[in-house]
Short mmCIF file of C-alpha atoms and ligand atoms in Angstrom, two decimals:
data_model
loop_
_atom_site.label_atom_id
_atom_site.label_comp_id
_atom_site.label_asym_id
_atom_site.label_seq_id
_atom_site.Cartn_x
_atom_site.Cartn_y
_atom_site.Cartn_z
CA UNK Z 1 0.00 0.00 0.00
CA UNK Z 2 1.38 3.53 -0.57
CA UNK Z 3 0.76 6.85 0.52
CA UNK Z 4 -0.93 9.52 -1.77
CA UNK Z 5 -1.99 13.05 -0.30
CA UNK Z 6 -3.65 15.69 -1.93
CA UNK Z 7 -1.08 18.03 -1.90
CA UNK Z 8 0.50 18.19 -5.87
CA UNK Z 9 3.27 20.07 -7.19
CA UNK Z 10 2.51 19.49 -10.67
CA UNK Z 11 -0.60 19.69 -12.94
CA UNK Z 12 -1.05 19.72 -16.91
CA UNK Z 13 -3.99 21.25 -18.66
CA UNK Z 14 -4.93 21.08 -22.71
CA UNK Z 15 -6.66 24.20 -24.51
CA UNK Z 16 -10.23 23.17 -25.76
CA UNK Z 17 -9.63 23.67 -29.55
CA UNK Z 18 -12.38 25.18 -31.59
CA UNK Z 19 -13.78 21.48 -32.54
CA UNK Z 20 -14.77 21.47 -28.79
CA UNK Z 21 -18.42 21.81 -30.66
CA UNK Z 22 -17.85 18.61 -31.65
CA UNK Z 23 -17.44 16.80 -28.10
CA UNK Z 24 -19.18 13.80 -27.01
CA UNK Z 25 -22.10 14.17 -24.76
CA UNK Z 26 -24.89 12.11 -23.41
CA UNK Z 27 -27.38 14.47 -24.30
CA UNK Z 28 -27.74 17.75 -26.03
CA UNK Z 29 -28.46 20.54 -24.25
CA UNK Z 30 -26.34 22.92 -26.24
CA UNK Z 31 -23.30 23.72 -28.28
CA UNK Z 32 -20.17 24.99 -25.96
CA UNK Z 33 -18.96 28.59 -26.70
CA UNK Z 34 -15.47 28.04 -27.56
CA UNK Z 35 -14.77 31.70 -26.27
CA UNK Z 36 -16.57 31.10 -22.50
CA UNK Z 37 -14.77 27.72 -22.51
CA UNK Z 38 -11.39 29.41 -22.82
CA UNK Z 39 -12.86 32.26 -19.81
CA UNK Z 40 -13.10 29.62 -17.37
CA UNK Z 41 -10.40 27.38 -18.42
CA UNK Z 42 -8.16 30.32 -17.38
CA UNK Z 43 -10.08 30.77 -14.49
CA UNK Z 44 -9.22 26.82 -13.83
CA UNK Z 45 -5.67 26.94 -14.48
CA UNK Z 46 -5.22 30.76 -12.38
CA UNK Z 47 -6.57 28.73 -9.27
CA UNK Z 48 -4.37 25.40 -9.56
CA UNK Z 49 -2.04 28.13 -10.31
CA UNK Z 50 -2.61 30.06 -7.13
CA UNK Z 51 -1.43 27.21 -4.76
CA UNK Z 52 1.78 27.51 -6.09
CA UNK Z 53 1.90 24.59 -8.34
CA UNK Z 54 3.59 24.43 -11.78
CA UNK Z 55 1.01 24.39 -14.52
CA UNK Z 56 1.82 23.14 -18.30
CA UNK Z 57 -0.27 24.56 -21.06
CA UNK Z 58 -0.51 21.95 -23.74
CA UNK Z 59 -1.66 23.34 -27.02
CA UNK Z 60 -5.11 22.36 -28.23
CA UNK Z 61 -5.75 19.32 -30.40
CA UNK Z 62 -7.99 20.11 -33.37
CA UNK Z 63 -8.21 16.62 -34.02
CA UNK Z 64 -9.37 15.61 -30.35
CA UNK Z 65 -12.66 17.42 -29.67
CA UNK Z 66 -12.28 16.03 -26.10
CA UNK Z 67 -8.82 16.42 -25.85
CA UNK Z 68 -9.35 19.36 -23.26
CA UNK Z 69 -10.47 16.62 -20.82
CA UNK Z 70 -6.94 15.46 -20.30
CA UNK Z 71 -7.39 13.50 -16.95
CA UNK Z 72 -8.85 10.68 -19.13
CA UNK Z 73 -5.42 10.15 -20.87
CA UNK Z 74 -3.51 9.24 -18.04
CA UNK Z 75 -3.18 8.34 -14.42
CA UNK Z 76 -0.09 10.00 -12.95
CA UNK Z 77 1.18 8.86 -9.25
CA UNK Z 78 4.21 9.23 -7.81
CA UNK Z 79 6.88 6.92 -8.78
CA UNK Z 80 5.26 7.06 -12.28
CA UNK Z 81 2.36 7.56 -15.29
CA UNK Z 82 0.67 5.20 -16.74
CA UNK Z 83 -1.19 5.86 -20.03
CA UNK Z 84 -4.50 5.54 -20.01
CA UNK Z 85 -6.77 3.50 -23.06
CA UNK Z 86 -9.72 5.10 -23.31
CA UNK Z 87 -13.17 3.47 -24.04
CA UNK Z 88 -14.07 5.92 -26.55
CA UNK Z 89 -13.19 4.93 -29.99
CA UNK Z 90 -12.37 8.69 -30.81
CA UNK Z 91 -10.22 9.80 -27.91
CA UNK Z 92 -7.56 6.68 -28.31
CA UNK Z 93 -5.17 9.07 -29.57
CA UNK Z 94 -5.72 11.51 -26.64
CA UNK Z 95 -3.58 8.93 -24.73
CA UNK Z 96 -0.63 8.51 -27.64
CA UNK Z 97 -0.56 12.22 -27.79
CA UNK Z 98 0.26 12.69 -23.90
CA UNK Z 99 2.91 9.77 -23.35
CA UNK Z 100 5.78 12.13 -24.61
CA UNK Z 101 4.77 14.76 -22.46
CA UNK Z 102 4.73 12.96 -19.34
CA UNK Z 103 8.54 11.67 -20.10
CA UNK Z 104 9.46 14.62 -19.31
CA UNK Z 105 8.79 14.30 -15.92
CA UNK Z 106 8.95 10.69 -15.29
CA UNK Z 107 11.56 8.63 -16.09
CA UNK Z 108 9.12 5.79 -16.04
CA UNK Z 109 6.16 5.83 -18.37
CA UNK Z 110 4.09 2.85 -19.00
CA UNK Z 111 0.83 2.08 -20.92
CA UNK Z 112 -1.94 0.34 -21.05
CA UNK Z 113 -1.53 -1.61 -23.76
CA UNK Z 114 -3.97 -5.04 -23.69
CA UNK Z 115 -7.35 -5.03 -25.02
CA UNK Z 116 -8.96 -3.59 -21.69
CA UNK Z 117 -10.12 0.34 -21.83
CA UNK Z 118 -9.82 2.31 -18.91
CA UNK Z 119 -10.25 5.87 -18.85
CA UNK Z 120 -8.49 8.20 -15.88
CA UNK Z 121 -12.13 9.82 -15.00
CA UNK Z 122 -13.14 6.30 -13.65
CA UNK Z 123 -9.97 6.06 -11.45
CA UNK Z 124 -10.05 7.89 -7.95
CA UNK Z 125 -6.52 7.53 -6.18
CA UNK Z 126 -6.87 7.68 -2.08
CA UNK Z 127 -4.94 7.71 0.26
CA UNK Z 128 -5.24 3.64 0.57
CA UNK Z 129 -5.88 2.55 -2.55
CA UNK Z 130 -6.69 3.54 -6.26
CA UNK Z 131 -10.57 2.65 -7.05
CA UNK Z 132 -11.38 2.06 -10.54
CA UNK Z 133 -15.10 2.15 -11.08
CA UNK Z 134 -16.22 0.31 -14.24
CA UNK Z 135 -18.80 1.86 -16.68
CA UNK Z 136 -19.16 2.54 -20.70
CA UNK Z 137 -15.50 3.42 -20.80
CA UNK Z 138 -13.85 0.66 -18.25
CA UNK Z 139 -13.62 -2.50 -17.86
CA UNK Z 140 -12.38 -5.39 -15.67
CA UNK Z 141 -10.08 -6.20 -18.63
CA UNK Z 142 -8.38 -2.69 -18.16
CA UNK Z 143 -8.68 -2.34 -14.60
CA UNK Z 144 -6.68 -5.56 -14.76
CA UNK Z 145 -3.76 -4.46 -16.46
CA UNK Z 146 -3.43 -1.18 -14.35
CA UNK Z 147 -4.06 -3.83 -10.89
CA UNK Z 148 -0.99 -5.12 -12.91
CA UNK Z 149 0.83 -2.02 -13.65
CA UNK Z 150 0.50 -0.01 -10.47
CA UNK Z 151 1.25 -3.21 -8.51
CA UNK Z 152 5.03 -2.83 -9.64
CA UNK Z 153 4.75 0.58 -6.89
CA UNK Z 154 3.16 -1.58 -4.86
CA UNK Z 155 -0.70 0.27 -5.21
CA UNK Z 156 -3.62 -1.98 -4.47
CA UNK Z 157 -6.34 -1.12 -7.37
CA UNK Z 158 -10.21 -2.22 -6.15
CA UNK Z 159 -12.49 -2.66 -8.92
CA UNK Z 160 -16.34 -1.19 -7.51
CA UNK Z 161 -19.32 -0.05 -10.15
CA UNK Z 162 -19.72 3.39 -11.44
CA UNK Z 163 -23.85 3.94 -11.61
CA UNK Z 164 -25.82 2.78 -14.50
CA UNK Z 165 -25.77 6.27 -16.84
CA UNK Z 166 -23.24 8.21 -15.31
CA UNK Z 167 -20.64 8.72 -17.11
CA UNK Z 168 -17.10 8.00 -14.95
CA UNK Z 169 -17.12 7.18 -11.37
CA UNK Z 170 -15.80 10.44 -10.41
CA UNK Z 171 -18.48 12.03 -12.23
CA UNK Z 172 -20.22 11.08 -8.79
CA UNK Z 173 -17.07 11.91 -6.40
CA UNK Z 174 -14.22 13.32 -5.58
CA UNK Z 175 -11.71 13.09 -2.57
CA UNK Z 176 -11.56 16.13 0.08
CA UNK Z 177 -8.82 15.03 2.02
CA UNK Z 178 -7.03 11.53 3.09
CA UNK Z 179 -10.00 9.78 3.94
CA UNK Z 180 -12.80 11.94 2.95
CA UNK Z 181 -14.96 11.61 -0.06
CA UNK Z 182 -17.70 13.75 -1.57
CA UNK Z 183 -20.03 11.59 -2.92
CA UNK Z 184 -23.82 11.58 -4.51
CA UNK Z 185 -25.47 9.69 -2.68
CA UNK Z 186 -26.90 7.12 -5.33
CA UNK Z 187 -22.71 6.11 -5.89
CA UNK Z 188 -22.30 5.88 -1.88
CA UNK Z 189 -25.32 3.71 -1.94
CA UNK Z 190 -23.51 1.07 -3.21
CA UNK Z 191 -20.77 0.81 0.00
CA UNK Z 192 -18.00 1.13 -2.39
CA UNK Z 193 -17.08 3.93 0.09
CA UNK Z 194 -16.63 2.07 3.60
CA UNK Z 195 -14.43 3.04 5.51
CA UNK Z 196 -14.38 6.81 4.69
CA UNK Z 197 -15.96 10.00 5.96
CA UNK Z 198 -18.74 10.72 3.62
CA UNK Z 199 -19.78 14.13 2.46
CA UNK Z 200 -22.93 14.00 0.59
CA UNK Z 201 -23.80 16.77 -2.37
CA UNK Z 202 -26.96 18.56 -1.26
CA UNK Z 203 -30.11 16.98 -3.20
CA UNK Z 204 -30.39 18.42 -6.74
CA UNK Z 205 -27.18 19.41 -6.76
CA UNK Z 206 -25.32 15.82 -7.48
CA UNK Z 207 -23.64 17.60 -10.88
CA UNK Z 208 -21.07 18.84 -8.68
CA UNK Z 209 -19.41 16.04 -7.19
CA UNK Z 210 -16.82 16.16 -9.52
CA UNK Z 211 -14.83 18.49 -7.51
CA UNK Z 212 -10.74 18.44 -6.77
CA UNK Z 213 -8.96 18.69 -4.02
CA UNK Z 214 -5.26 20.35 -4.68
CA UNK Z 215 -3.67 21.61 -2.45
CA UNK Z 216 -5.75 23.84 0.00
CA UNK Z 217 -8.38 24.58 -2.37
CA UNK Z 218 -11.30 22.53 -3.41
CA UNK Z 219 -12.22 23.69 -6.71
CA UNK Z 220 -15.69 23.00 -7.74
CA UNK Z 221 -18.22 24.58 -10.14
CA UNK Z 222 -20.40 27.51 -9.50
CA UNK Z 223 -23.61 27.52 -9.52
CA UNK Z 224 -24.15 24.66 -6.11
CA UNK Z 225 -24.60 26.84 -3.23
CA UNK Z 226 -25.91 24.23 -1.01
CA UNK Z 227 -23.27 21.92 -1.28
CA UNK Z 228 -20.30 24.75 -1.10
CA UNK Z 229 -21.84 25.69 2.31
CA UNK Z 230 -21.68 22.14 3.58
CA UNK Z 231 -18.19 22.25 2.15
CA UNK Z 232 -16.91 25.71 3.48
CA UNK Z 233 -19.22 24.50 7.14
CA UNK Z 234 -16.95 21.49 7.03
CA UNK Z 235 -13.79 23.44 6.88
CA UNK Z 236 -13.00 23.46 3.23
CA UNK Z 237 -11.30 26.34 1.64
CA UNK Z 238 -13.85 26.68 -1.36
CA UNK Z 239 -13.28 27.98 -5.01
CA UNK Z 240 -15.98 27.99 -7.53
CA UNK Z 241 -15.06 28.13 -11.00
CA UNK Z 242 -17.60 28.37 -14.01
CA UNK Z 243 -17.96 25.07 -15.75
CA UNK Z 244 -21.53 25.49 -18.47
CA UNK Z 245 -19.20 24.79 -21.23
CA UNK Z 246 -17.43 21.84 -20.23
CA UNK Z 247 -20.86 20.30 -18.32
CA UNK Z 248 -22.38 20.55 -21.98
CA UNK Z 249 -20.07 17.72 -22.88
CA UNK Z 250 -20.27 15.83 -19.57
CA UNK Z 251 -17.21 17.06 -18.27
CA UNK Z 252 -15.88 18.70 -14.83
CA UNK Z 253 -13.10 19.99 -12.67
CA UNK Z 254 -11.06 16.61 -12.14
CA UNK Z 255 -11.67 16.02 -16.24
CA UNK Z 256 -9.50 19.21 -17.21
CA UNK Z 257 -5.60 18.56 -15.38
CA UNK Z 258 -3.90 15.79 -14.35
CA UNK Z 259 -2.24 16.72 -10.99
CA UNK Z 260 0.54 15.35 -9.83
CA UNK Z 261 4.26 15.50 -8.00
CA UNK Z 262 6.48 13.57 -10.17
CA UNK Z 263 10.16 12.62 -8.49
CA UNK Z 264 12.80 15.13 -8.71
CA UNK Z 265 14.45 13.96 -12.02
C1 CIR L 301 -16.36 12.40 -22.97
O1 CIR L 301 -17.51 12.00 -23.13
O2 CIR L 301 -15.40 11.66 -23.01
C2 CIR L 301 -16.14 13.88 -22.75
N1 CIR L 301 -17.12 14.62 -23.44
C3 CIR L 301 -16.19 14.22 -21.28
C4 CIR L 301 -15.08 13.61 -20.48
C5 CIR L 301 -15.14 13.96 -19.04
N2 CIR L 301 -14.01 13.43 -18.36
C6 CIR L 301 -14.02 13.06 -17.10
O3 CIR L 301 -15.07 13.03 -16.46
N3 CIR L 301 -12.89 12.63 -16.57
#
């Protein structure tokens, strides 16, 4: 078992590019203005920014509409990243395109590589263990090969369910601190939490459980009040950052960066 806090001196972030339009989503509820996406991306990467970490700008990737959703690419821990293989036919080459990047700040990169998927929004790293919730994009076959991969740093990987029609699992959660988790409460329902302080998202208001924890800030979308007062109640320091672009396309705050504090190369 090893150690993972939520402190991070690292994260990378990817421009949406103007095919953003083109994004998958669930449903349609509208087309995402390319020039409001880029307003709160900034707004994103100023906060990560404002703890102090080091934030990479990748350029966008015309040919990736979903490319701006780089946390699905990748899984980065400490000793090393491992390349993601996503579920969704068109974003394969989201995790190709990233595997150069991240060698230069790992010296180990490995990938996924078998005929599992597994996409990084359905993996949730804690301080105990990395969960891997399986859904449209992962499967046992690729939570498998990362049980595999990650076992070489010695990380135990649990395989638990991410809800019928949601997305990724941490479309439903995110963690607060070492052993707390906010969580809707249709995903706690199913125990796969036991064992950790619960925080429940206020009823009505389960879109915002994709959250992050980085360093002392949560970062969560605007527009929750009820939940951000449980939040700030419980002691968190609380930043809201707009997010009606990305949630057109089913994405959130843990979707856009991969955080991470790579060893000292
Ligand atoms: C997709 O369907 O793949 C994108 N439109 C949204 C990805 C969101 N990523 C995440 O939750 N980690």
């Amino acid at each position: 078992m090893k150690s993972q806090s939520c402190t991070f001196t690292h994260a990378i972030v990817r421009k949406p590019s103007h095919s953003i339009t083109k994004g998958l989503r669930a449903v349609d509820i509208g087309t995402p203005d390319l020039e409001l996406f880029n307003r709160h991306h900034a707004d994103y990467v100023a906060a990560l920014a404002s703890t102090g970490a080091k934030v990479t700008t990748l350029e966008a990737m015309e040919d990736f509409p979903d490319s701006v959703f780089i946390e699905d690419a990748a899984l980065c821990l400490s000793e090393g990243a491992i390349v993601m293989r996503p579920g969704a036919p068109s974003r394969l080459g989201e995790a190709a395109a990233i595997a150069p990047v991240l060698s230069g700040f790992y010296d180990e990169v490995i990938a996924i590589e078998g005929t599992g998927f597994i996409e990084g929004g359905d993996v949730l790293t804690t301080e105990h263990e990395i969960l891997v919730g399986t859904s449209a994009r992962t499967d046992s076959s690729g939570t498998e090969e990362l049980r595999r991969l990650a076992g070489r740093w010695r990380y135990e990987v649990r395989e638990v369910k991410t809800p019928e029609g949601v997305l990724h699992f941490k479309t439903d959660c995110s963690l607060l601190d070492e052993e707390t988790i906010l969580s809707t409460a249709r995903l706690s329902a199913s125990d796969c939490f036991d064992g950790y302080r619960i925080i429940h998202t206020a009823e009505g208001e389960e879109a915002c459980a994709n959250a992050i924890r980085f360093n002392e800030l949560v970062l969560m979308p605007c527009g929750f009040p009820r939940t951000a007062e449980i939040l700030d109640k419980a002691g968190y320091n609380i930043r809201t950052i707009g997010n009606s672009e990305a949630a057109k396309l089913d994405g959130g705050m843990s979707c856009l960066s991969l955080r991470f504090s790579p060893p000292t190369k």
